[in-house]
Coordinates of C-alpha atoms in Angstrom, one line a residue:
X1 CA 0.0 0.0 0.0
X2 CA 1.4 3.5 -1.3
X3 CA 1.8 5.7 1.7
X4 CA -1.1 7.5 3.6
X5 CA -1.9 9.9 6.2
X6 CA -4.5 9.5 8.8
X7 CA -6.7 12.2 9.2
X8 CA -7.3 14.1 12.9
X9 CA -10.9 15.4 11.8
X10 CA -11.3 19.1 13.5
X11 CA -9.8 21.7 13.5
X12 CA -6.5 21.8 15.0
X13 CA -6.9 19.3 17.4
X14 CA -3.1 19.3 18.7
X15 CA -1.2 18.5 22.1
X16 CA 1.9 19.6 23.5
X17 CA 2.7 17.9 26.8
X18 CA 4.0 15.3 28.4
X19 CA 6.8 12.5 28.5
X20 CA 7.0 9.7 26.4
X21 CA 8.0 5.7 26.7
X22 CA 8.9 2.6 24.1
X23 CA 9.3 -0.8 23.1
X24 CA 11.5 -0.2 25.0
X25 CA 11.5 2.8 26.4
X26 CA 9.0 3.5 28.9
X27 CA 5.8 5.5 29.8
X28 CA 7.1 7.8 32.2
X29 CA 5.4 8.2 35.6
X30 CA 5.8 11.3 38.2
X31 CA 7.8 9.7 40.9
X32 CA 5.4 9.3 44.1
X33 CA 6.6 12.0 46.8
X34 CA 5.4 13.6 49.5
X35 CA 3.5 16.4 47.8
X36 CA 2.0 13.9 44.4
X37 CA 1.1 11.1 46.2
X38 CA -2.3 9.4 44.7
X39 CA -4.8 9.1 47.1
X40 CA -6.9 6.3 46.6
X41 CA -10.4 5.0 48.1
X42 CA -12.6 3.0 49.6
X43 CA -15.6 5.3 49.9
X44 CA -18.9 4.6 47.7
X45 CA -20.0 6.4 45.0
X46 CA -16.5 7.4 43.4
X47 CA -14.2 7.3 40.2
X48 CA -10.9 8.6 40.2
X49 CA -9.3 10.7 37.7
X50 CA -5.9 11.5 37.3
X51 CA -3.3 12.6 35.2
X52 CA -1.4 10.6 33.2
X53 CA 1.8 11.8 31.7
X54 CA 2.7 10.2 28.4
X55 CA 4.4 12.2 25.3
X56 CA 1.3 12.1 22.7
X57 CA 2.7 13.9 19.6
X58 CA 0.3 16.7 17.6
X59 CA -1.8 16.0 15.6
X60 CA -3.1 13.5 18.2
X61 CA -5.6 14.3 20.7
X62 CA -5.6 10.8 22.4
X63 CA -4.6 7.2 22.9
X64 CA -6.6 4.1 22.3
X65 CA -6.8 0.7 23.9
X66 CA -5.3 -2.3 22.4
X67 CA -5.1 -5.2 23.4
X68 CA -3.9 -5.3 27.3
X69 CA -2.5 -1.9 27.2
X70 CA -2.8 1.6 24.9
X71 CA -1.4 2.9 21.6
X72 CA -0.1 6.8 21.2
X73 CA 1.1 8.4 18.2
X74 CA 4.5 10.1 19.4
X75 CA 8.4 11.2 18.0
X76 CA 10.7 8.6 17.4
X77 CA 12.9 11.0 19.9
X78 CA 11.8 8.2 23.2
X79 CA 14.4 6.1 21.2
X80 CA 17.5 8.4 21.1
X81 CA 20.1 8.8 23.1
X82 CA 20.1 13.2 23.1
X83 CA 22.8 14.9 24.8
X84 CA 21.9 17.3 27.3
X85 CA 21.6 20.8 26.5
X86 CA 20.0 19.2 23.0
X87 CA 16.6 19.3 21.3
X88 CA 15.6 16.0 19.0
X89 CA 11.9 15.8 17.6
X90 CA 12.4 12.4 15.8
X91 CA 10.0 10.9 13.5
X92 CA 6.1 10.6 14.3
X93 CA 5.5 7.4 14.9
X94 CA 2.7 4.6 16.6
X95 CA 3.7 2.8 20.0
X96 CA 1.8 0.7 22.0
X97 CA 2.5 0.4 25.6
X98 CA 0.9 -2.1 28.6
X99 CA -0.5 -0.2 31.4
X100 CA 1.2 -1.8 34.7
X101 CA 0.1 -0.9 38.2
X102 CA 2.1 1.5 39.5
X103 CA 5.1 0.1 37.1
X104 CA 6.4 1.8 33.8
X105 CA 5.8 -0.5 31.0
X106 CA 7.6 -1.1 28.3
X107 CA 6.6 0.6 24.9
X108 CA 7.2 -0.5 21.1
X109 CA 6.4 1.0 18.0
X110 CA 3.2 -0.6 16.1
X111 CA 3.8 -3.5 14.3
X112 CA 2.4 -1.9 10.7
X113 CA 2.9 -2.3 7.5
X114 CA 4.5 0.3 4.9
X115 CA 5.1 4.0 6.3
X116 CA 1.6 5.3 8.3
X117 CA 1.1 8.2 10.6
X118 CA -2.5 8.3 12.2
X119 CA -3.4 9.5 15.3
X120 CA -4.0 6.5 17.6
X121 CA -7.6 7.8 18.7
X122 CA -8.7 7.4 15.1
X123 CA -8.6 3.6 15.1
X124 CA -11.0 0.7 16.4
X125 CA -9.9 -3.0 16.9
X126 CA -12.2 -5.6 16.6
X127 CA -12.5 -7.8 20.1
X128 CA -9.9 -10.8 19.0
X129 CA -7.8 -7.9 17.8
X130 CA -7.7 -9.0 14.3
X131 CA -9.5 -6.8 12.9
X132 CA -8.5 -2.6 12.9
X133 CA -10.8 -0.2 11.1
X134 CA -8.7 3.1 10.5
X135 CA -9.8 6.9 9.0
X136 CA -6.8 8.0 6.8
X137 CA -6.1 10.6 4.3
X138 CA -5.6 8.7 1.0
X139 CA -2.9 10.2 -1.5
X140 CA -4.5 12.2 -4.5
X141 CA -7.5 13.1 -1.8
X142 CA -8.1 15.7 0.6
X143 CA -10.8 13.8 2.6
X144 CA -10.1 10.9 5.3
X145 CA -11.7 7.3 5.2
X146 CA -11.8 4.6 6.8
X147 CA -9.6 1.6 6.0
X148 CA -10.1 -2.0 7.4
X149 CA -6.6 -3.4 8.4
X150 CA -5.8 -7.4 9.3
X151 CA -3.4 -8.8 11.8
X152 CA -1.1 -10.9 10.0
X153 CA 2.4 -12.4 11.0
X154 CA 4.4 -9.5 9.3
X155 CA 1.9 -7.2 11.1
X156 CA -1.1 -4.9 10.7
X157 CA -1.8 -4.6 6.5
X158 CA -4.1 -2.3 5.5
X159 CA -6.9 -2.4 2.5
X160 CA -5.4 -0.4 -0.4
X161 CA -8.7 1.3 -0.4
X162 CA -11.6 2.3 2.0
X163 CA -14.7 0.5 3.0
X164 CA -17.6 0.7 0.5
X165 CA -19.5 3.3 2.3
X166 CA -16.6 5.8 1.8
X167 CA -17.7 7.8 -1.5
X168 CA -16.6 11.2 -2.7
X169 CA -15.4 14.2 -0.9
X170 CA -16.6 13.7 2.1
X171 CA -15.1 12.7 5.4
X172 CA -15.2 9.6 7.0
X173 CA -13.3 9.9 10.6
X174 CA -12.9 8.2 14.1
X175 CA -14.5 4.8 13.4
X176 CA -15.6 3.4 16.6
X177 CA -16.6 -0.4 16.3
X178 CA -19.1 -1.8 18.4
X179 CA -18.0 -5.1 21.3
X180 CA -20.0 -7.7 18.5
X181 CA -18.6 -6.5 15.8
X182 CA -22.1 -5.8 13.7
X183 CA -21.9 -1.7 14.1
X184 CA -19.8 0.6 13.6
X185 CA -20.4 4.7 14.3
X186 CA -18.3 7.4 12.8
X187 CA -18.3 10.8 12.1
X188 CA -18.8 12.2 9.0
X189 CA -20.1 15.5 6.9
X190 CA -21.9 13.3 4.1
X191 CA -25.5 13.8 2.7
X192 CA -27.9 13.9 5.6
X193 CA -25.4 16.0 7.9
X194 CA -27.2 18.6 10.4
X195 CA -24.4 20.1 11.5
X196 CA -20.7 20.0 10.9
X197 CA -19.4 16.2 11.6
X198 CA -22.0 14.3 12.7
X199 CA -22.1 10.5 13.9
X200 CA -23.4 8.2 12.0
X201 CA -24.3 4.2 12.0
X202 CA -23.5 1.8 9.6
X203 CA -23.9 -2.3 10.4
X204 CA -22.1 -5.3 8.9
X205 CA -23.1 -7.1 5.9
X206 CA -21.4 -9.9 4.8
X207 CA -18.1 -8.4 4.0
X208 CA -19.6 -5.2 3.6
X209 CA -21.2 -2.2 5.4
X210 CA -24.6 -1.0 4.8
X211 CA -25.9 2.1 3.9
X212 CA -24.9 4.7 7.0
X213 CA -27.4 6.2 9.1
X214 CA -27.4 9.6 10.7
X215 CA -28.0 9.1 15.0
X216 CA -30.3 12.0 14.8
X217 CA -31.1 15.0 16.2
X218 CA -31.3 13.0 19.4
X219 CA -27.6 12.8 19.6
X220 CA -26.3 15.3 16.5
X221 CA -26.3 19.1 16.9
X222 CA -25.2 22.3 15.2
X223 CA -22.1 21.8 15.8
X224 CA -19.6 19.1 15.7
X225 CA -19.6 15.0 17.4
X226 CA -16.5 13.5 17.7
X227 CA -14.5 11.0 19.1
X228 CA -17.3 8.2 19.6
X229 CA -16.3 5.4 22.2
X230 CA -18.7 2.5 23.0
X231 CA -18.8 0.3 25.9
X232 CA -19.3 -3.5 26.5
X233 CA -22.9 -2.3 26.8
X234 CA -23.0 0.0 24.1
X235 CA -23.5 3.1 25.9
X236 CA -22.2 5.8 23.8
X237 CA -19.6 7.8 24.8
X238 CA -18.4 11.3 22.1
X239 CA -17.0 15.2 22.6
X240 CA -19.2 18.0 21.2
X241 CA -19.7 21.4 21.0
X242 CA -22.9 21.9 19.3
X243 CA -25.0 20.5 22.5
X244 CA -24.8 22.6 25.8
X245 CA -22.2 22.2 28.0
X246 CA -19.3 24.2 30.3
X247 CA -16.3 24.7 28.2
X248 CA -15.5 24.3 23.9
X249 CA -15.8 20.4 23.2
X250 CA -17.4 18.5 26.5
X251 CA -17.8 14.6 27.0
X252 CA -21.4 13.1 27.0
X253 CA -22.8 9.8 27.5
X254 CA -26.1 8.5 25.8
X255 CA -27.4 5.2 27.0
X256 CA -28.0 2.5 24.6
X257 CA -31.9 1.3 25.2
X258 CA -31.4 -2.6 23.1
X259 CA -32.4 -0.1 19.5
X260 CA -30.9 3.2 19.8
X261 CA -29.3 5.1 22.1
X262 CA -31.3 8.1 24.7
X263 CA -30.8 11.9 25.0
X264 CA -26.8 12.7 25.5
X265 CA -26.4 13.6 28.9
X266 CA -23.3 16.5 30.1
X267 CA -20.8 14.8 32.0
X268 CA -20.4 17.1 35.2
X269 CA -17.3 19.3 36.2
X270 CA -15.4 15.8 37.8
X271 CA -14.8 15.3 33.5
X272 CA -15.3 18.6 31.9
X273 CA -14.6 21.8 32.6
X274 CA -14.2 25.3 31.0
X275 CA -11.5 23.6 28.3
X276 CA -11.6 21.4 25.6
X277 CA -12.3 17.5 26.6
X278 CA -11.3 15.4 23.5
X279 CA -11.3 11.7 22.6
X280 CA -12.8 10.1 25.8
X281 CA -12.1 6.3 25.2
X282 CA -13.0 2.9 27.4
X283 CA -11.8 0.0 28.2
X284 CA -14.1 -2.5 27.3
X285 CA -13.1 -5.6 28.3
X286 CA -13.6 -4.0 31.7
X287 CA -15.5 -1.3 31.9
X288 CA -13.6 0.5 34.6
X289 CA -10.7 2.4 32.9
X290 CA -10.8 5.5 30.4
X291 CA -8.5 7.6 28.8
X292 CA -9.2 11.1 27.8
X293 CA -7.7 14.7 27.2
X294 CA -8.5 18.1 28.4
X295 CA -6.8 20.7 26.0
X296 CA -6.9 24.5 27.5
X297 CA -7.4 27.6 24.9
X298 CA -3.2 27.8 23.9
X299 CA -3.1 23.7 22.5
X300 CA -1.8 22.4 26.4
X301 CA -2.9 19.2 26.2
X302 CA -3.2 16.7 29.6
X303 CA -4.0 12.8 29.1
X304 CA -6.0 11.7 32.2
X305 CA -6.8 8.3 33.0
X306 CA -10.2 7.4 34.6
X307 CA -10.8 4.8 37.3
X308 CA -13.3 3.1 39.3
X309 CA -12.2 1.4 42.6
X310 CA -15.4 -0.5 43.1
X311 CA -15.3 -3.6 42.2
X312 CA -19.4 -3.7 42.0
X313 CA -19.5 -1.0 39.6
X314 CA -17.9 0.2 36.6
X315 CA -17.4 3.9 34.9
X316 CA -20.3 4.3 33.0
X317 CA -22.6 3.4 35.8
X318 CA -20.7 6.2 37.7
X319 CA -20.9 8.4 34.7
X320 CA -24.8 8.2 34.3
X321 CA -24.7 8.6 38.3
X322 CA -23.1 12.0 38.0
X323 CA -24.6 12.7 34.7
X324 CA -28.0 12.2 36.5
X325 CA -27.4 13.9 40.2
X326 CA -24.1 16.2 39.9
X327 CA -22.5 17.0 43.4
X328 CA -20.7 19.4 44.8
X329 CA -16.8 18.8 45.4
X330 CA -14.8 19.9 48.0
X331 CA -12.1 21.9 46.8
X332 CA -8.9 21.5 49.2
X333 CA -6.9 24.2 50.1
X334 CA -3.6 22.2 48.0
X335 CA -4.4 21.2 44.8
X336 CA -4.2 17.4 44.7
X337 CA -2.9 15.0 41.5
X338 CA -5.8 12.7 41.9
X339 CA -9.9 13.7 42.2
X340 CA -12.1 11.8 44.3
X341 CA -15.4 12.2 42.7
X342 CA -18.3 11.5 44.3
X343 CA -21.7 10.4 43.1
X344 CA -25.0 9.0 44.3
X345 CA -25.3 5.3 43.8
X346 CA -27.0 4.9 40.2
X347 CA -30.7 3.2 40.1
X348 CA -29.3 0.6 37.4
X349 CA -28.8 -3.4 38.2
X350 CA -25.3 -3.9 38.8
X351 CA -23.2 -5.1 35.9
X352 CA -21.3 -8.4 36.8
X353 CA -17.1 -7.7 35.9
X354 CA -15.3 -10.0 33.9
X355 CA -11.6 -8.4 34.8
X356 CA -10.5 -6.3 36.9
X357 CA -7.4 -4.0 35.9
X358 CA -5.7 -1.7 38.4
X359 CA -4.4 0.7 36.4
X360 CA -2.5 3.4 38.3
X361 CA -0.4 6.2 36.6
X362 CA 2.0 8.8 38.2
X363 CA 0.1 12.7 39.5
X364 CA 0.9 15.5 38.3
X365 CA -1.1 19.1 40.1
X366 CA -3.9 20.7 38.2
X367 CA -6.2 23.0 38.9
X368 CA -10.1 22.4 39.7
X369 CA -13.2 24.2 39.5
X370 CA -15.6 23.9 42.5
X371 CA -19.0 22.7 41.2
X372 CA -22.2 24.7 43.2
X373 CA -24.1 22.6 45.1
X374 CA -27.8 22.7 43.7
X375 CA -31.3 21.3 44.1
X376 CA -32.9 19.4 41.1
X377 CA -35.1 22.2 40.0
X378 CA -31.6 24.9 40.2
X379 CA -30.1 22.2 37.9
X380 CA -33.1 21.9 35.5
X381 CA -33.0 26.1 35.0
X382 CA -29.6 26.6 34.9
X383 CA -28.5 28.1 32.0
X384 CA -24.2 27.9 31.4
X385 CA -22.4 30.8 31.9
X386 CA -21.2 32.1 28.5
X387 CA -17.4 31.4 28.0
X388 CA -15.1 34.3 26.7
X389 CA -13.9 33.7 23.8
X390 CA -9.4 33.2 23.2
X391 CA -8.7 34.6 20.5
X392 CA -4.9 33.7 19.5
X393 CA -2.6 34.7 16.4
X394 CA -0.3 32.7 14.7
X395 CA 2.0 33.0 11.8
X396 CA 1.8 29.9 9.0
X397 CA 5.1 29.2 7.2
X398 CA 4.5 25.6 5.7
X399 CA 1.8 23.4 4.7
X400 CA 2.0 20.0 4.2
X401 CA -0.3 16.9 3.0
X402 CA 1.1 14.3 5.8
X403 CA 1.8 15.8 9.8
X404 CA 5.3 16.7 10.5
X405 CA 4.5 17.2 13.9
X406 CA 6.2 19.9 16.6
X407 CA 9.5 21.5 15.1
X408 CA 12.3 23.5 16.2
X409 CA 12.4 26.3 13.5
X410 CA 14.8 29.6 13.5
X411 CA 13.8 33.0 12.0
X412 CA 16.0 35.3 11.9
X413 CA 18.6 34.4 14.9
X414 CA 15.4 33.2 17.1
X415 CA 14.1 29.7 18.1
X416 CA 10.0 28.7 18.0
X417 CA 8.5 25.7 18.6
X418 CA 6.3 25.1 16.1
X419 CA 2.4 24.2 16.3
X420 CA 0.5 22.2 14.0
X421 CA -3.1 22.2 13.0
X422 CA -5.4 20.4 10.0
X423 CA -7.4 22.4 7.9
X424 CA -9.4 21.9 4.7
X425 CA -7.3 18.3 4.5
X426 CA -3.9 20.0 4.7
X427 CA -1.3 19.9 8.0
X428 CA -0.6 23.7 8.7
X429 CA 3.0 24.3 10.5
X430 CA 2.7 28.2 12.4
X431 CA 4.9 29.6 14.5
X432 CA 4.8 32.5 17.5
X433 CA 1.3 32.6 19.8
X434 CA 0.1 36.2 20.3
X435 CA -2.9 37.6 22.0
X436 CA -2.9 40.7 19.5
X437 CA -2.8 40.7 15.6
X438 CA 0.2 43.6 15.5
X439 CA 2.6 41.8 17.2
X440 CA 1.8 38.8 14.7
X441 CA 2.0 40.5 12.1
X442 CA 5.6 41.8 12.7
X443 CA 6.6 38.2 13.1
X444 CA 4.8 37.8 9.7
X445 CA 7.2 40.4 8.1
X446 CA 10.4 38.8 9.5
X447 CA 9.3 35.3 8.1
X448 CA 9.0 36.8 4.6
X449 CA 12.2 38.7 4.9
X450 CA 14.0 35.4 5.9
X451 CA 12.7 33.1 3.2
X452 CA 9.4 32.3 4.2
X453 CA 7.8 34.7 1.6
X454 CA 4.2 33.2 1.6
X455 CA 3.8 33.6 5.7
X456 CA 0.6 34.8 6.8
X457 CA -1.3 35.4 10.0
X458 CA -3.8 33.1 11.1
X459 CA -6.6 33.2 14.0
X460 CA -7.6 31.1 16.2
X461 CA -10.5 31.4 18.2
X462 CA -11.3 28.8 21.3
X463 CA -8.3 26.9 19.8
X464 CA -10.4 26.9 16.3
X465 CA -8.9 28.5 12.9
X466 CA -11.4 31.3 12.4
X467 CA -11.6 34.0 9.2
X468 CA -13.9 35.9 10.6
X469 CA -12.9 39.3 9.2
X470 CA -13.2 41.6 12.2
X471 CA -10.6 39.5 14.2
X472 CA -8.2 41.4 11.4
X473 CA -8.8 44.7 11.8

């Protein structure tokens, strides 16, 4: 198979961040002290979330579960030996890593056919792991679809062309394959679209997929549904920022009724907050570990890892528990590395657990919002407060039809780290961050004067490339 690019559908979805591992290197943990130690718990009613520091390379927003541990799309860099004093991107490349408790594991790039680069959250695996279905950006296209892939003894080979149900222009992205096998739902902007991406349903036929069916109004908004996850249940996990919620792109849970799934419901404040939450993903050969990002306004991106320490329960009971009766949390006076989030025991029948994995990563501090205590009807009238918009200048120098990733680029005498974003199909590389469009465009000047003669000024808005005109004057 010719060489392809997987897609990251939206908008300049990068990370910066974090600490990397591999095959063997390994996923770095925050050494336990005094002041990061993880508290755990025996008290009902809670999931623990945490943050979990791993080097996931831009354009990735996330990491997806395979087999008994994750894959992450990161630079080849967790290989090298670099002096101090020294700064080596490497290569974008796939690892996959088992989660150990409380050990580092060992990492090693994906075993894959041919040169690929695709962000690891835009993949599903069948549940023999035989089977991957991945969205990529084809050569001599502009679009991403979704590829099948087979396991074989030289590794993962992928289809030399997209699923039948992948036709024209339009995208195809973040297949999410359901625990049978006879569903998959994806996000797309094909015929029947309300909004920007919205998810859609297609089931197995044979050796085909059938026609693919919009979720609805039900589940699809105005605005964009990403990053679907499904659990062993079917209970439908996705980030969007079309229905309302606290922050840009918010995670929401819809149960799955046996024939479709029920009204998304907001994951409260112990998930999302005033950021970006991206590519929320579950384990589901358990049910009681999760993975996903929070990315503030300036493209700092944190991996968390979600846990439940009851055995009797699992996370999306918890979820709908929260979802359903949001508490108030006690913000300490020290900012801890792990939240203890409490919520009121669900009225659903307990789910029996097949495996049990203690999954336990290193802290790292972050900051947390204190959710108001409320009664039902206070929660039923409350209307979000309206978050200010970030606007954000940058200065594009390159663009490119596969990701390069993060850069070290010189202009004139001075060092930037470079940011990367996808837009209209193509991998943008900008430099410099500004809060005002004068000091970009200065920066703008010196790139043309030092060889990058088509350089312009881009805006971002909430982390989104915007053209609206008044952001230029």
């Amino acid at each position: 198979m010719k060489t392809v690019i997987i897609l990251i559908a939206l908008l300049s979805l990068g990370a910066r961040n974090v600490t990397p591992p591999n095959n063997s290197a390994s996923v770095v943990f925050i050494p336990t002290t005094k002041d990061n130690q993880i508290k755990d718990t025996d008290k009902p009613g809670h999931l623990l979330v945490r943050p979990f520091r791993l080097d996931i390379a831009p354009p990735s927003s996330g990491v997806q579960f395979y087999r008994d541990g994750i894959i992450f799309l990161s630079h080849s860099k967790i290989e090298e030996k670099v002096p101090a004093g020294h700064i080596s991107f490497g290569a974008l490349k796939i690892y996959s890593t088992v989660i150990a408790d409380s050990v580092p594991g060992d990492c090693i790039p994906f075993n894959i056919e041919g040169s690929v680069v695709f962000p690891s959250e835009a993949t599903t695996f069948s549940s023999d792991y035989n089977i991957m279905y991945v969205s990529l950006i084809p050569e001599k296209s502009n679009s991403e679809k979704i590829f099948r892939a087979d396991f074989t003894p030289s590794g993962w080979k992928i289809s030399d062309e997209p699923i039948n149900i992948c036709v024209g222009n339009s995208i195809y992205s973040h297949p999410c394959l359901s625990a049978d096998g006879t569903f998959m739902i994806f996000s797309s902007d094909m015929t029947g679209s309300t909004g920007g991406l919205d998810l859609f349903i297609t089931r197995k036929e044979g050796d085909a997929w059938s026609k693919p069916k919009n979720l609805g109004k039900n589940i699809n908004s105005s605005g964009n549904e990403l990053f679907a996850s499904l659990d062993s249940r079917n209970n439908l996990y996705f980030s969007s920022d079309g229905h309302p919620g606290v922050g840009g792109y918010d995670v929401f849970i819809s149960t799955y009724n046996g024939e479709e799934w029920d009204k998304p419901q907001n994951l409260p404040d112990a998930i999302n907050s005033r950021d970006d939450e991206l590519a929320f993903t579950i384990c589901r050969e358990d049910n009681r570990t999760a993975f996903y990002t929070t990315r503030t306004g300036r493209s700092r991106t944190q991996l968390n890892l979600v846990t439940c320490p009851e055995e009797a329960f699992n996370i999306s009971q918890r979820c709908l528990a929260m979802a359903q009766a949001p508490q108030a949390i006690k913000e300490p006076e020290t900012q801890p590395a792990t939240r203890e989030v409490a919520t009121r025991a669900p009225e659903i029948k307990n789910e029996s657990i097949t495996s049990d994995k203690n999954v336990a990563a290193a802290p790292a501090p972050e900051s947390k919002k204190k959710a108001p205590s409320m009664n039902k009807s206070a929660q039923t009238n409350m209307v979000p407060e309206a978050k200010k918009d970030e606007i954000v200048y940058r200065v594009q120098i390159l663009a490119n039809t596969k990701p390069v990733g993060t850069q070290n680029i010189t202009v004139a005498g001075k060092n930037y780290i470079s940011f990367e974003y996808l837009y209209k199909g193509g991998y943008r590389t900008t430099i410099g961050e500004f809060s005002n469009l004068s000091e970009a465009t200065r920066l703008q000047n010196t790139c043309r004067q030092n060889g990058y003669n088509q350089a312009f000024v881009v805006a971002f808005k909430n982390n989104v490339r915007s053209t609206d005109p008044s952001l230029f004057k």
